[in-house]
Amino acid sequence: MLSETSARYFVALAESTLASQDITLTAKKKRILEEILNGHGSFDAESVYLRLCNQGRCVSRSTVYNTLAVLVRVGLLMISHDPQRKLQIYHLQCKSITLLAPGQP
């Protein structure tokens, strides 16, 4: 989990990065981004979807997958692959510096 200051910075960075490419940070995209920032390091799309639904803040799976794809495309997330679970794993990325939670490799 990022500090509150780092999370606010990342949301502001996401908003300006998306705006520079004529993409709006909608309420649903912001909800997904906030859930990512409240997580603990790397994550997959399904875990983000399930955490949101379990909190009563559910969005559609396609919205989660599409939002993650947009965040990858604009350089705010990067993808790695987990061959054992056959999943794409996402990581926060900020201007070539990967932001990891404390204790994450």
C-alpha atoms as an extended CHARMM CRD file, in Angstrom:
* protein
*
       105  EXT
         1         1  MET       CA              0.0000000000        0.0000000000        0.0000000000  PROA      1               0.0000000000
         2         2  LEU       CA              1.3360000000        3.4290000000       -0.9150000000  PROA      2               0.0000000000
         3         3  SER       CA              1.3920000000        6.2860000000        1.5570000000  PROA      3               0.0000000000
         4         4  GLU       CA             -1.4970000000        8.7280000000        1.2900000000  PROA      4               0.0000000000
         5         5  THR       CA              0.8250000000       11.3570000000       -0.2020000000  PROA      5               0.0000000000
         6         6  SER       CA              2.1910000000        8.9410000000       -2.8100000000  PROA      6               0.0000000000
         7         7  ALA       CA             -1.3150000000        7.7560000000       -3.6740000000  PROA      7               0.0000000000
         8         8  ARG       CA             -2.5470000000       11.3550000000       -4.1550000000  PROA      8               0.0000000000
         9         9  TYR       CA              0.4940000000       12.0830000000       -6.3170000000  PROA      9               0.0000000000
        10        10  PHE       CA             -0.1310000000        8.9960000000       -8.4420000000  PROA      10              0.0000000000
        11        11  VAL       CA             -3.8290000000        9.8720000000       -8.9380000000  PROA      11              0.0000000000
        12        12  ALA       CA             -2.8470000000       13.4090000000       -9.9770000000  PROA      12              0.0000000000
        13        13  LEU       CA             -0.1850000000       11.9920000000      -12.3090000000  PROA      13              0.0000000000
        14        14  ALA       CA             -2.7330000000        9.5770000000      -13.7920000000  PROA      14              0.0000000000
        15        15  GLU       CA             -5.2490000000       12.3690000000      -14.2880000000  PROA      15              0.0000000000
        16        16  SER       CA             -2.7530000000       14.6160000000      -16.0880000000  PROA      16              0.0000000000
        17        17  THR       CA             -1.2750000000       11.7460000000      -18.1330000000  PROA      17              0.0000000000
        18        18  LEU       CA             -4.7090000000       10.5950000000      -19.2690000000  PROA      18              0.0000000000
        19        19  ALA       CA             -5.8350000000       14.1610000000      -19.9930000000  PROA      19              0.0000000000
        20        20  SER       CA             -2.7460000000       14.7250000000      -22.1510000000  PROA      20              0.0000000000
        21        21  GLN       CA             -4.0280000000       11.8860000000      -24.3420000000  PROA      21              0.0000000000
        22        22  ASP       CA             -7.6610000000       13.0880000000      -24.3020000000  PROA      22              0.0000000000
        23        23  ILE       CA             -8.7500000000       10.3150000000      -21.9390000000  PROA      23              0.0000000000
        24        24  THR       CA            -11.0040000000       11.2220000000      -19.0290000000  PROA      24              0.0000000000
        25        25  LEU       CA            -10.4060000000        9.7850000000      -15.5740000000  PROA      25              0.0000000000
        26        26  THR       CA            -14.0330000000        8.7720000000      -15.0410000000  PROA      26              0.0000000000
        27        27  ALA       CA            -15.4500000000        7.8820000000      -11.6340000000  PROA      27              0.0000000000
        28        28  LYS       CA            -15.1590000000        4.1670000000      -12.4510000000  PROA      28              0.0000000000
        29        29  LYS       CA            -11.5490000000        4.4720000000      -13.6330000000  PROA      29              0.0000000000
        30        30  LYS       CA            -10.7160000000        6.4690000000      -10.4940000000  PROA      30              0.0000000000
        31        31  ARG       CA            -12.3780000000        3.8170000000       -8.2980000000  PROA      31              0.0000000000
        32        32  ILE       CA            -10.2370000000        1.1340000000       -9.9730000000  PROA      32              0.0000000000
        33        33  LEU       CA             -7.0880000000        3.2420000000       -9.6280000000  PROA      33              0.0000000000
        34        34  GLU       CA             -7.7930000000        3.8820000000       -5.9420000000  PROA      34              0.0000000000
        35        35  GLU       CA             -8.2920000000        0.1570000000       -5.3460000000  PROA      35              0.0000000000
        36        36  ILE       CA             -4.9640000000       -0.5500000000       -7.0610000000  PROA      36              0.0000000000
        37        37  LEU       CA             -3.2550000000        2.0290000000       -4.8640000000  PROA      37              0.0000000000
        38        38  ASN       CA             -4.8330000000        0.5480000000       -1.7190000000  PROA      38              0.0000000000
        39        39  GLY       CA             -3.5260000000       -2.8980000000       -2.6350000000  PROA      39              0.0000000000
        40        40  HSD       CA             -0.2570000000       -4.5160000000       -1.6830000000  PROA      40              0.0000000000
        41        41  GLY       CA              2.1430000000       -4.5170000000       -4.6140000000  PROA      41              0.0000000000
        42        42  SER       CA              1.4900000000       -6.5410000000       -7.7440000000  PROA      42              0.0000000000
        43        43  PHE       CA             -2.0290000000       -7.5780000000       -8.7050000000  PROA      43              0.0000000000
        44        44  ASP       CA             -4.1340000000       -9.1910000000      -11.3910000000  PROA      44              0.0000000000
        45        45  ALA       CA             -7.3440000000       -7.8510000000      -12.9340000000  PROA      45              0.0000000000
        46        46  GLU       CA             -9.6010000000      -10.4400000000      -11.3300000000  PROA      46              0.0000000000
        47        47  SER       CA             -8.3700000000       -9.6080000000       -7.8150000000  PROA      47              0.0000000000
        48        48  VAL       CA             -9.1080000000       -5.9040000000       -8.4010000000  PROA      48              0.0000000000
        49        49  TYR       CA            -12.5890000000       -6.7710000000       -9.6720000000  PROA      49              0.0000000000
        50        50  LEU       CA            -13.3280000000       -9.0390000000       -6.6910000000  PROA      50              0.0000000000
        51        51  ARG       CA            -12.0140000000       -6.5510000000       -4.0950000000  PROA      51              0.0000000000
        52        52  LEU       CA            -14.2210000000       -3.8150000000       -5.5430000000  PROA      52              0.0000000000
        53        53  CYS       CA            -17.2890000000       -6.0780000000       -5.5580000000  PROA      53              0.0000000000
        54        54  ASN       CA            -16.6230000000       -7.2890000000       -2.0200000000  PROA      54              0.0000000000
        55        55  GLN       CA            -16.6080000000       -3.6410000000       -0.8890000000  PROA      55              0.0000000000
        56        56  GLY       CA            -19.9120000000       -2.9040000000       -2.6260000000  PROA      56              0.0000000000
        57        57  ARG       CA            -18.1130000000       -0.7120000000       -5.1980000000  PROA      57              0.0000000000
        58        58  CYS       CA            -18.4690000000       -3.1660000000       -8.0770000000  PROA      58              0.0000000000
        59        59  VAL       CA            -17.7820000000       -2.2550000000      -11.7030000000  PROA      59              0.0000000000
        60        60  SER       CA            -17.9490000000       -4.6610000000      -14.6230000000  PROA      60              0.0000000000
        61        61  ARG       CA            -15.0360000000       -6.9750000000      -15.3630000000  PROA      61              0.0000000000
        62        62  SER       CA            -14.6890000000       -5.4040000000      -18.7900000000  PROA      62              0.0000000000
        63        63  THR       CA            -14.3240000000       -1.9630000000      -17.1910000000  PROA      63              0.0000000000
        64        64  VAL       CA            -11.5180000000       -3.2930000000      -14.9880000000  PROA      64              0.0000000000
        65        65  TYR       CA             -9.7110000000       -4.9610000000      -17.9040000000  PROA      65              0.0000000000
        66        66  ASN       CA            -10.1910000000       -1.9450000000      -20.1970000000  PROA      66              0.0000000000
        67        67  THR       CA             -9.0130000000        0.5000000000      -17.5240000000  PROA      67              0.0000000000
        68        68  LEU       CA             -5.9010000000       -1.5730000000      -16.8320000000  PROA      68              0.0000000000
        69        69  ALA       CA             -5.1710000000       -1.6990000000      -20.5760000000  PROA      69              0.0000000000
        70        70  VAL       CA             -5.4650000000        2.0940000000      -20.7900000000  PROA      70              0.0000000000
        71        71  LEU       CA             -3.1610000000        2.5560000000      -17.7710000000  PROA      71              0.0000000000
        72        72  VAL       CA             -0.6010000000        0.2340000000      -19.3940000000  PROA      72              0.0000000000
        73        73  ARG       CA             -0.8750000000        2.0480000000      -22.7190000000  PROA      73              0.0000000000
        74        74  VAL       CA             -0.1520000000        5.4460000000      -21.1320000000  PROA      74              0.0000000000
        75        75  GLY       CA              2.7510000000        4.0570000000      -19.0870000000  PROA      75              0.0000000000
        76        76  LEU       CA              1.2480000000        4.1020000000      -15.5860000000  PROA      76              0.0000000000
        77        77  LEU       CA              1.2260000000        0.3200000000      -15.2270000000  PROA      77              0.0000000000
        78        78  MET       CA              3.4730000000       -2.3860000000      -16.5500000000  PROA      78              0.0000000000
        79        79  ILE       CA              2.6480000000       -6.0410000000      -17.1340000000  PROA      79              0.0000000000
        80        80  SER       CA              4.4780000000       -9.2220000000      -16.3180000000  PROA      80              0.0000000000
        81        81  HSD       CA              3.2340000000      -12.7790000000      -16.7570000000  PROA      81              0.0000000000
        82        82  ASP       CA              2.7570000000      -15.4420000000      -14.1240000000  PROA      82              0.0000000000
        83        83  PRO       CA              3.1810000000      -18.7020000000      -16.0550000000  PROA      83              0.0000000000
        84        84  GLN       CA              2.1120000000      -20.8650000000      -13.0970000000  PROA      84              0.0000000000
        85        85  ARG       CA             -1.2650000000      -19.1630000000      -12.7000000000  PROA      85              0.0000000000
        86        86  LYS       CA             -1.4510000000      -18.1640000000      -16.3960000000  PROA      86              0.0000000000
        87        87  LEU       CA             -2.2320000000      -14.5660000000      -15.4760000000  PROA      87              0.0000000000
        88        88  GLN       CA             -1.0740000000      -11.1300000000      -16.4390000000  PROA      88              0.0000000000
        89        89  ILE       CA              0.2760000000       -9.4070000000      -13.3410000000  PROA      89              0.0000000000
        90        90  TYR       CA              0.2470000000       -5.6060000000      -13.1710000000  PROA      90              0.0000000000
        91        91  HSD       CA              2.6670000000       -3.2830000000      -11.3740000000  PROA      91              0.0000000000
        92        92  LEU       CA              2.4780000000        0.4630000000      -10.7700000000  PROA      92              0.0000000000
        93        93  GLN       CA              4.9720000000        2.4480000000      -12.7760000000  PROA      93              0.0000000000
        94        94  CYS       CA              5.9010000000        6.1040000000      -12.5490000000  PROA      94              0.0000000000
        95        95  LYS       CA              8.3120000000        7.6800000000      -15.0500000000  PROA      95              0.0000000000
        96        96  SER       CA             10.4360000000        4.5300000000      -15.3070000000  PROA      96              0.0000000000
        97        97  ILE       CA             10.4570000000        4.0840000000      -11.5270000000  PROA      97              0.0000000000
        98        98  THR       CA              8.3730000000        1.1850000000      -10.3370000000  PROA      98              0.0000000000
        99        99  LEU       CA              6.4470000000        1.9850000000       -7.1750000000  PROA      99              0.0000000000
       100       100  LEU       CA              6.3550000000       -1.0480000000       -4.9240000000  PROA      100             0.0000000000
       101       101  ALA       CA              4.8720000000       -1.4420000000       -1.5020000000  PROA      101             0.0000000000
       102       102  PRO       CA              7.4020000000       -1.9070000000        1.3310000000  PROA      102             0.0000000000
       103       103  GLY       CA              8.6890000000       -5.4740000000        1.3920000000  PROA      103             0.0000000000
       104       104  GLN       CA              7.8590000000       -6.1620000000       -2.2750000000  PROA      104             0.0000000000
       105       105  PRO       CA             10.7670000000       -7.4520000000       -4.3980000000  PROA      105             0.0000000000
